[in-house]
Amino acid sequence: MNKLSLKLGIWFLVVMLIIEIFLLYFLHENIIDTQIQEELSTLQARGNNHRDVLEESYRPETLHHIALMESKGELDVIITDKSQNIIINSSEVDHAIEKILSYRLKNVSRNGEVIAKRWKDEQYISIQLLLTL
């Protein structure tokens, strides 16, 4: 009788550990996906705020202020014209940024579009916004 209860106890423990590992793995994956989506939404909202400010007051002082404010933070802002010529930037433009600037997107919505979503492979996550003056 003791051997049977010991075997059942060990099997129960093994099954419970497998179930816990399985559930924790999927919980972790879901939390990571949710966090990534929140970060992308925050990044897009911040870019939209910059776009709104520039639409209200597109002056060299405003451009300089945006670049200056973002130069001290984690976000790099690069404002280009329709030909992808840089008007102002908050940080140095490296090869990874030049690659992103070379993307040609058509039909960008007013809310913007994430153009470098592969956060595991890319150095930057980037959003392209359309400014209408």
Tab-separated table of N, CA, C and O in Angstrom, residues 8-55:
chain	number	residue	atom	x	y	z
A	8	LEU	N	1.754	7.110	-6.668
A	8	LEU	CA	0.696	8.063	-7.018
A	8	LEU	C	1.106	9.490	-6.655
A	8	LEU	O	0.852	10.436	-7.413
A	9	GLY	N	1.747	9.657	-5.520
A	9	GLY	CA	2.217	10.982	-5.103
A	9	GLY	C	3.253	11.543	-6.061
A	9	GLY	O	3.223	12.719	-6.420
A	10	ILE	N	4.181	10.707	-6.487
A	10	ILE	CA	5.214	11.149	-7.428
A	10	ILE	C	4.582	11.489	-8.781
A	10	ILE	O	4.906	12.516	-9.387
A	11	TRP	N	3.664	10.654	-9.270
A	11	TRP	CA	2.987	10.935	-10.535
A	11	TRP	C	2.185	12.234	-10.448
A	11	TRP	O	2.198	13.046	-11.374
A	12	PHE	N	1.496	12.425	-9.338
A	12	PHE	CA	0.727	13.658	-9.147
A	12	PHE	C	1.655	14.868	-9.175
A	12	PHE	O	1.371	15.872	-9.823
A	13	LEU	N	2.802	14.783	-8.492
A	13	LEU	CA	3.773	15.867	-8.468
A	13	LEU	C	4.309	16.159	-9.869
A	13	LEU	O	4.391	17.322	-10.297
A	14	VAL	N	4.657	15.120	-10.612
A	14	VAL	CA	5.188	15.290	-11.972
A	14	VAL	C	4.144	15.934	-12.881
A	14	VAL	O	4.435	16.883	-13.623
A	15	VAL	N	2.913	15.432	-12.821
A	15	VAL	CA	1.842	15.992	-13.656
A	15	VAL	C	1.595	17.449	-13.290
A	15	VAL	O	1.445	18.307	-14.173
A	16	MET	N	1.564	17.782	-12.019
A	16	MET	CA	1.334	19.168	-11.592
A	16	MET	C	2.490	20.071	-12.040
A	16	MET	O	2.261	21.199	-12.462
A	17	LEU	N	3.730	19.597	-11.972
A	17	LEU	CA	4.873	20.397	-12.431
A	17	LEU	C	4.798	20.651	-13.935
A	17	LEU	O	5.080	21.754	-14.399
A	18	ILE	N	4.415	19.631	-14.687
A	18	ILE	CA	4.283	19.804	-16.144
A	18	ILE	C	3.192	20.816	-16.454
A	18	ILE	O	3.375	21.705	-17.300
A	19	ILE	N	2.060	20.716	-15.785
A	19	ILE	CA	0.966	21.664	-16.010
A	19	ILE	C	1.399	23.079	-15.633
A	19	ILE	O	1.132	24.036	-16.363
A	20	GLU	N	2.083	23.242	-14.500
A	20	GLU	CA	2.553	24.563	-14.084
A	20	GLU	C	3.536	25.156	-15.085
A	20	GLU	O	3.444	26.325	-15.431
A	21	ILE	N	4.478	24.366	-15.538
A	21	ILE	CA	5.457	24.856	-16.518
A	21	ILE	C	4.747	25.272	-17.801
A	21	ILE	O	5.026	26.337	-18.358
A	22	PHE	N	3.829	24.479	-18.259
A	22	PHE	CA	3.065	24.767	-19.466
A	22	PHE	C	2.282	26.083	-19.307
A	22	PHE	O	2.334	26.958	-20.175
A	23	LEU	N	1.572	26.236	-18.210
A	23	LEU	CA	0.770	27.436	-17.978
A	23	LEU	C	1.633	28.677	-17.800
A	23	LEU	O	1.316	29.748	-18.332
A	24	LEU	N	2.725	28.557	-17.079
A	24	LEU	CA	3.609	29.708	-16.890
A	24	LEU	C	4.257	30.151	-18.199
A	24	LEU	O	4.445	31.346	-18.439
A	25	TYR	N	4.593	29.211	-19.046
A	25	TYR	CA	5.176	29.565	-20.342
A	25	TYR	C	4.182	30.395	-21.167
A	25	TYR	O	4.529	31.454	-21.690
A	26	PHE	N	2.949	29.930	-21.279
A	26	PHE	CA	1.960	30.662	-22.067
A	26	PHE	C	1.563	31.979	-21.410
A	26	PHE	O	1.325	32.965	-22.102
A	27	LEU	N	1.531	32.018	-20.104
A	27	LEU	CA	1.264	33.275	-19.413
A	27	LEU	C	2.372	34.281	-19.708
A	27	LEU	O	2.108	35.447	-20.015
A	28	HIS	N	3.610	33.827	-19.657
A	28	HIS	CA	4.753	34.698	-19.955
A	28	HIS	C	4.683	35.230	-21.387
A	28	HIS	O	4.888	36.415	-21.630
A	29	GLU	N	4.385	34.351	-22.330
A	29	GLU	CA	4.286	34.775	-23.731
A	29	GLU	C	3.187	35.816	-23.923
A	29	GLU	O	3.371	36.796	-24.636
A	30	ASN	N	2.047	35.620	-23.286
A	30	ASN	CA	0.942	36.577	-23.407
A	30	ASN	C	1.285	37.914	-22.775
A	30	ASN	O	0.941	38.971	-23.313
A	31	ILE	N	1.971	37.889	-21.646
A	31	ILE	CA	2.376	39.141	-20.991
A	31	ILE	C	3.362	39.895	-21.870
A	31	ILE	O	3.260	41.112	-22.032
A	32	ILE	N	4.304	39.196	-22.468
A	32	ILE	CA	5.289	39.836	-23.352
A	32	ILE	C	4.589	40.465	-24.558
A	32	ILE	O	4.862	41.616	-24.912
A	33	ASP	N	3.679	39.735	-25.194
A	33	ASP	CA	2.958	40.274	-26.347
A	33	ASP	C	2.151	41.511	-25.970
A	33	ASP	O	2.129	42.500	-26.707
A	34	THR	N	1.502	41.476	-24.817
A	34	THR	CA	0.725	42.625	-24.356
A	34	THR	C	1.628	43.825	-24.106
A	34	THR	O	1.305	44.949	-24.489
A	35	GLN	N	2.766	43.599	-23.487
A	35	GLN	CA	3.708	44.683	-23.208
A	35	GLN	C	4.237	45.302	-24.498
A	35	GLN	O	4.359	46.525	-24.601
A	36	ILE	N	4.521	44.487	-25.472
A	36	ILE	CA	5.014	44.997	-26.759
A	36	ILE	C	3.947	45.860	-27.423
A	36	ILE	O	4.235	46.952	-27.926
A	37	GLN	N	2.709	45.398	-27.425
A	37	GLN	CA	1.625	46.175	-28.025
A	37	GLN	C	1.428	47.499	-27.298
A	37	GLN	O	1.181	48.532	-27.934
A	38	GLU	N	1.545	47.501	-25.980
A	38	GLU	CA	1.423	48.745	-25.216
A	38	GLU	C	2.546	49.710	-25.556
A	38	GLU	O	2.321	50.916	-25.706
A	39	GLU	N	3.763	49.204	-25.693
A	39	GLU	CA	4.897	50.060	-26.048
A	39	GLU	C	4.726	50.662	-27.434
A	39	GLU	O	5.017	51.834	-27.657
A	40	LEU	N	4.262	49.851	-28.382
A	40	LEU	CA	4.026	50.367	-29.733
A	40	LEU	C	2.936	51.432	-29.724
A	40	LEU	O	3.049	52.456	-30.411
A	41	SER	N	1.883	51.220	-28.957
A	41	SER	CA	0.799	52.210	-28.860
A	41	SER	C	1.300	53.502	-28.235
A	41	SER	O	0.948	54.596	-28.685
A	42	THR	N	2.121	53.380	-27.196
A	42	THR	CA	2.679	54.560	-26.545
A	42	THR	C	3.584	55.327	-27.502
A	42	THR	O	3.519	56.555	-27.581
A	43	LEU	N	4.405	54.601	-28.229
A	43	LEU	CA	5.300	55.227	-29.202
A	43	LEU	C	4.498	55.953	-30.279
A	43	LEU	O	4.807	57.086	-30.645
A	44	GLN	N	3.450	55.324	-30.757
A	44	GLN	CA	2.624	55.934	-31.795
A	44	GLN	C	1.885	57.161	-31.256
A	44	GLN	O	1.796	58.179	-31.939
A	45	ALA	N	1.385	57.092	-30.037
A	45	ALA	CA	0.696	58.240	-29.439
A	45	ALA	C	1.655	59.419	-29.261
A	45	ALA	O	1.290	60.577	-29.518
A	46	ARG	N	2.868	59.123	-28.861
A	46	ARG	CA	3.864	60.184	-28.691
A	46	ARG	C	4.194	60.838	-30.029
A	46	ARG	O	4.312	62.059	-30.132
A	47	GLY	N	4.351	60.003	-31.046
A	47	GLY	CA	4.592	60.550	-32.384
A	47	GLY	C	3.417	61.376	-32.877
A	47	GLY	O	3.603	62.434	-33.481
A	48	ASN	N	2.209	60.914	-32.598
A	48	ASN	CA	1.024	61.675	-32.995
A	48	ASN	C	0.959	63.020	-32.273
A	48	ASN	O	0.540	64.023	-32.862
A	49	ASN	N	1.383	63.060	-31.014
A	49	ASN	CA	1.430	64.332	-30.287
A	49	ASN	C	2.411	65.297	-30.946
A	49	ASN	O	2.108	66.486	-31.098
A	50	HIS	N	3.580	64.803	-31.341
A	50	HIS	CA	4.542	65.659	-32.042
A	50	HIS	C	3.951	66.154	-33.359
A	50	HIS	O	4.111	67.323	-33.709
A	51	ARG	N	3.275	65.261	-34.087
A	51	ARG	CA	2.649	65.658	-35.345
A	51	ARG	C	1.620	66.760	-35.118
A	51	ARG	O	1.586	67.752	-35.843
A	52	ASP	N	0.783	66.604	-34.093
A	52	ASP	CA	-0.248	67.606	-33.804
A	52	ASP	C	0.356	68.956	-33.470
A	52	ASP	O	-0.128	70.005	-33.935
A	53	VAL	N	1.425	68.960	-32.676
A	53	VAL	CA	2.088	70.218	-32.328
A	53	VAL	C	2.667	70.877	-33.581
A	53	VAL	O	2.536	72.090	-33.769
A	54	LEU	N	3.284	70.074	-34.439
A	54	LEU	CA	3.868	70.649	-35.661
A	54	LEU	C	2.796	71.164	-36.621
A	54	LEU	O	3.016	72.146	-37.322
A	55	GLU	N	1.649	70.523	-36.653
A	55	GLU	CA	0.572	71.017	-37.514
A	55	GLU	C	0.028	72.353	-37.022
A	55	GLU	O	-0.358	73.195	-37.813
